[in-house]
Amino acid sequence: MTTYLRFQGTERHERGFFPGIFMLVNGLAREGLLTDEQERFRQVGNDWYDAAYVTPSHVDPTVYDREVNPGAVAWFKVDGARHLVERIDGYLEILTAHGIGWERVESSDPGRVVYEDEHQVVVVPRD
């Protein structure tokens, strides 16, 4: 059985889901709240992740569509994404430094799969 892993905020987004850590850190950047060092880390990290694995919405533009897949969120596959998870700590440190709560969540059944590749799934959580 596959185990899935997600790092997410502890407070729900206005649309009802728990935002992932990349969304949270990118939001801090858009608001101009990151230090120069944090912004450099974010840019280098985001570039690395963009090169290391597929962005699901580039494959299927409807994957995060609120009407088609309400509440859809991405989860890493524990066995297929170890090299991706190893680089998460810097993002978590940024969130902690800005007082944003986060949690590490594991599940063998995170929801209805709407996208899958070797590293991740995007799921719509079950009610």
CSV table of N, CA and C in Angstrom, one decimal, residues 53-118:
chain,number,residue,atom,x,y,z
A,53,TYR,N,10.2,17.9,-10.8
A,53,TYR,CA,9.0,17.2,-11.0
A,53,TYR,C,7.9,18.0,-11.8
A,54,VAL,N,6.9,17.3,-12.3
A,54,VAL,CA,5.9,17.9,-13.1
A,54,VAL,C,4.9,18.7,-12.3
A,55,THR,N,4.5,19.9,-12.8
A,55,THR,CA,3.4,20.6,-12.2
A,55,THR,C,2.1,20.1,-12.8
A,56,PRO,N,1.3,19.5,-11.9
A,56,PRO,CA,0.1,18.8,-12.4
A,56,PRO,C,-0.8,19.6,-13.3
A,57,SER,N,-0.9,20.9,-13.0
A,57,SER,CA,-1.8,21.8,-13.9
A,57,SER,C,-1.2,22.0,-15.3
A,58,HIS,N,0.1,21.7,-15.4
A,58,HIS,CA,0.7,21.8,-16.8
A,58,HIS,C,0.3,20.6,-17.6
A,59,VAL,N,0.0,19.5,-17.0
A,59,VAL,CA,-0.5,18.3,-17.7
A,59,VAL,C,-2.0,18.4,-17.9
A,60,ASP,N,-2.7,18.7,-16.9
A,60,ASP,CA,-4.2,18.8,-16.9
A,60,ASP,C,-4.6,20.1,-16.3
A,61,PRO,N,-5.0,21.1,-17.1
A,61,PRO,CA,-5.4,22.4,-16.6
A,61,PRO,C,-6.6,22.4,-15.7
A,62,THR,N,-7.3,21.3,-15.7
A,62,THR,CA,-8.5,21.3,-14.8
A,62,THR,C,-8.3,20.7,-13.4
A,63,VAL,N,-7.0,20.2,-13.2
A,63,VAL,CA,-6.8,19.5,-12.0
A,63,VAL,C,-7.1,20.3,-10.7
A,64,TYR,N,-6.8,21.6,-10.7
A,64,TYR,CA,-7.1,22.4,-9.6
A,64,TYR,C,-8.4,23.3,-9.8
A,65,ASP,N,-9.1,23.0,-10.8
A,65,ASP,CA,-10.3,23.8,-11.1
A,65,ASP,C,-11.3,23.6,-10.0
A,66,ARG,N,-11.8,24.7,-9.4
A,66,ARG,CA,-12.7,24.6,-8.2
A,66,ARG,C,-14.0,24.0,-8.5
A,67,GLU,N,-14.5,24.1,-9.8
A,67,GLU,CA,-15.8,23.5,-10.2
A,67,GLU,C,-15.6,22.0,-10.4
A,68,VAL,N,-14.5,21.7,-11.1
A,68,VAL,CA,-14.3,20.3,-11.5
A,68,VAL,C,-13.8,19.4,-10.4
A,69,ASN,N,-12.8,19.9,-9.6
A,69,ASN,CA,-12.2,19.2,-8.5
A,69,ASN,C,-12.1,20.1,-7.3
A,70,PRO,N,-13.2,20.3,-6.7
A,70,PRO,CA,-13.2,21.2,-5.5
A,70,PRO,C,-12.4,20.7,-4.4
A,71,GLY,N,-11.5,21.6,-3.9
A,71,GLY,CA,-10.6,21.3,-2.8
A,71,GLY,C,-9.4,20.4,-3.1
A,72,ALA,N,-9.1,20.3,-4.4
A,72,ALA,CA,-8.0,19.4,-4.8
A,72,ALA,C,-6.7,19.9,-4.3
A,73,VAL,N,-5.9,19.0,-3.7
A,73,VAL,CA,-4.6,19.3,-3.2
A,73,VAL,C,-3.6,18.2,-3.6
A,74,ALA,N,-2.3,18.5,-3.6
A,74,ALA,CA,-1.2,17.6,-4.0
A,74,ALA,C,-0.6,16.9,-2.7
A,75,TRP,N,-0.3,15.7,-2.9
A,75,TRP,CA,0.4,14.9,-1.9
A,75,TRP,C,1.6,14.2,-2.5
A,76,PHE,N,2.7,14.2,-1.8
A,76,PHE,CA,3.9,13.4,-2.3
A,76,PHE,C,3.6,11.9,-2.1
A,77,LYS,N,4.2,11.1,-2.9
A,77,LYS,CA,4.3,9.6,-2.7
A,77,LYS,C,5.5,9.4,-1.9
A,78,VAL,N,5.4,8.8,-0.7
A,78,VAL,CA,6.6,8.7,0.2
A,78,VAL,C,7.7,8.0,-0.5
A,79,ASP,N,7.4,6.8,-1.2
A,79,ASP,CA,8.5,6.1,-1.8
A,79,ASP,C,9.0,6.7,-3.1
A,80,GLY,N,8.2,7.5,-3.8
A,80,GLY,CA,8.7,8.0,-5.0
A,80,GLY,C,9.2,9.4,-4.9
A,81,ALA,N,9.2,10.0,-3.8
A,81,ALA,CA,9.5,11.5,-3.7
A,81,ALA,C,10.5,11.8,-2.6
A,82,ARG,N,11.2,10.8,-2.1
A,82,ARG,CA,12.2,11.1,-1.0
A,82,ARG,C,13.1,12.2,-1.3
A,83,HIS,N,13.6,12.3,-2.6
A,83,HIS,CA,14.5,13.4,-2.9
A,83,HIS,C,13.8,14.7,-2.9
A,84,LEU,N,12.5,14.8,-3.1
A,84,LEU,CA,11.8,16.0,-3.1
A,84,LEU,C,11.5,16.4,-1.6
A,85,VAL,N,11.2,15.5,-0.8
A,85,VAL,CA,10.9,15.8,0.6
A,85,VAL,C,12.1,16.3,1.4
A,86,GLU,N,13.3,15.8,1.0
A,86,GLU,CA,14.5,16.1,1.6
A,86,GLU,C,14.8,17.6,1.6
A,87,ARG,N,14.2,18.4,0.7
A,87,ARG,CA,14.4,19.8,0.5
A,87,ARG,C,13.4,20.7,1.1
A,88,ILE,N,12.4,20.1,1.8
A,88,ILE,CA,11.3,20.8,2.4
A,88,ILE,C,11.7,21.7,3.6
A,89,ASP,N,12.7,21.3,4.4
A,89,ASP,CA,13.0,22.0,5.6
A,89,ASP,C,13.1,23.5,5.5
A,90,GLY,N,13.7,24.0,4.5
A,90,GLY,CA,13.9,25.4,4.3
A,90,GLY,C,12.6,26.2,4.2
A,91,TYR,N,11.6,25.5,3.6
A,91,TYR,CA,10.3,26.1,3.5
A,91,TYR,C,9.6,26.2,4.8
A,92,LEU,N,9.8,25.1,5.6
A,92,LEU,CA,9.2,25.0,6.9
A,92,LEU,C,9.8,26.0,7.8
A,93,GLU,N,11.1,26.2,7.7
A,93,GLU,CA,11.8,27.2,8.5
A,93,GLU,C,11.3,28.6,8.2
A,94,ILE,N,11.0,28.9,7.0
A,94,ILE,CA,10.4,30.2,6.6
A,94,ILE,C,9.1,30.4,7.3
A,95,LEU,N,8.2,29.4,7.2
A,95,LEU,CA,6.9,29.5,7.8
A,95,LEU,C,7.0,29.7,9.3
A,96,THR,N,7.8,28.9,9.9
A,96,THR,CA,8.0,29.0,11.4
A,96,THR,C,8.5,30.4,11.7
A,97,ALA,N,9.4,31.0,11.0
A,97,ALA,CA,10.0,32.3,11.2
A,97,ALA,C,8.9,33.4,11.1
A,98,HIS,N,7.9,33.1,10.3
A,98,HIS,CA,6.8,34.1,10.1
A,98,HIS,C,5.6,33.8,11.0
A,99,GLY,N,5.7,32.8,11.9
A,99,GLY,CA,4.6,32.5,12.8
A,99,GLY,C,3.4,31.8,12.1
A,100,ILE,N,3.7,31.1,11.0
A,100,ILE,CA,2.6,30.4,10.3
A,100,ILE,C,2.7,28.9,10.7
A,101,GLY,N,1.6,28.4,11.2
A,101,GLY,CA,1.6,27.0,11.6
A,101,GLY,C,1.5,26.1,10.5
A,102,TRP,N,2.2,24.9,10.6
A,102,TRP,CA,2.2,23.9,9.5
A,102,TRP,C,2.2,22.6,10.2
A,103,GLU,N,1.8,21.6,9.4
A,103,GLU,CA,1.8,20.2,9.9
A,103,GLU,C,2.2,19.2,8.8
A,104,ARG,N,2.8,18.1,9.2
A,104,ARG,CA,3.1,17.0,8.3
A,104,ARG,C,2.0,16.0,8.5
A,105,VAL,N,1.4,15.6,7.4
A,105,VAL,CA,0.3,14.7,7.4
A,105,VAL,C,0.6,13.5,6.5
A,106,GLU,N,0.3,12.3,7.0
A,106,GLU,CA,0.5,11.1,6.2
A,106,GLU,C,-0.8,10.3,6.1
A,107,SER,N,-1.0,9.7,4.9
A,107,SER,CA,-2.3,8.9,4.7
A,107,SER,C,-2.0,7.9,3.7
A,108,SER,N,-2.8,6.8,3.8
A,108,SER,CA,-2.8,5.8,2.8
A,108,SER,C,-3.9,6.0,1.8
A,109,ASP,N,-4.8,6.9,2.2
A,109,ASP,CA,-6.0,7.2,1.4
A,109,ASP,C,-6.4,8.6,1.5
A,110,PRO,N,-5.7,9.6,0.9
A,110,PRO,CA,-5.9,11.0,1.1
A,110,PRO,C,-7.2,11.5,0.4
A,111,GLY,N,-7.7,10.8,-0.5
A,111,GLY,CA,-8.9,11.2,-1.3
A,111,GLY,C,-9.0,10.6,-2.6
A,112,ARG,N,-10.0,11.2,-3.4
A,112,ARG,CA,-10.2,10.7,-4.8
A,112,ARG,C,-9.1,11.2,-5.7
A,113,VAL,N,-8.3,10.4,-6.3
A,113,VAL,CA,-7.2,10.8,-7.1
A,113,VAL,C,-7.7,11.3,-8.5
A,114,VAL,N,-7.2,12.6,-8.8
A,114,VAL,CA,-7.6,13.2,-10.0
A,114,VAL,C,-6.4,13.4,-10.9
A,115,TYR,N,-5.2,13.2,-10.4
A,115,TYR,CA,-3.9,13.2,-11.1
A,115,TYR,C,-2.9,12.4,-10.4
A,116,GLU,N,-2.1,11.7,-11.2
A,116,GLU,CA,-1.0,10.9,-10.5
A,116,GLU,C,0.2,10.8,-11.5
A,117,ASP,N,1.4,10.9,-10.9
A,117,ASP,CA,2.6,10.6,-11.6
A,117,ASP,C,3.5,9.8,-10.6
A,118,GLU,N,4.8,9.6,-11.0
A,118,GLU,CA,5.6,8.8,-10.1
A,118,GLU,C,5.9,9.4,-8.8
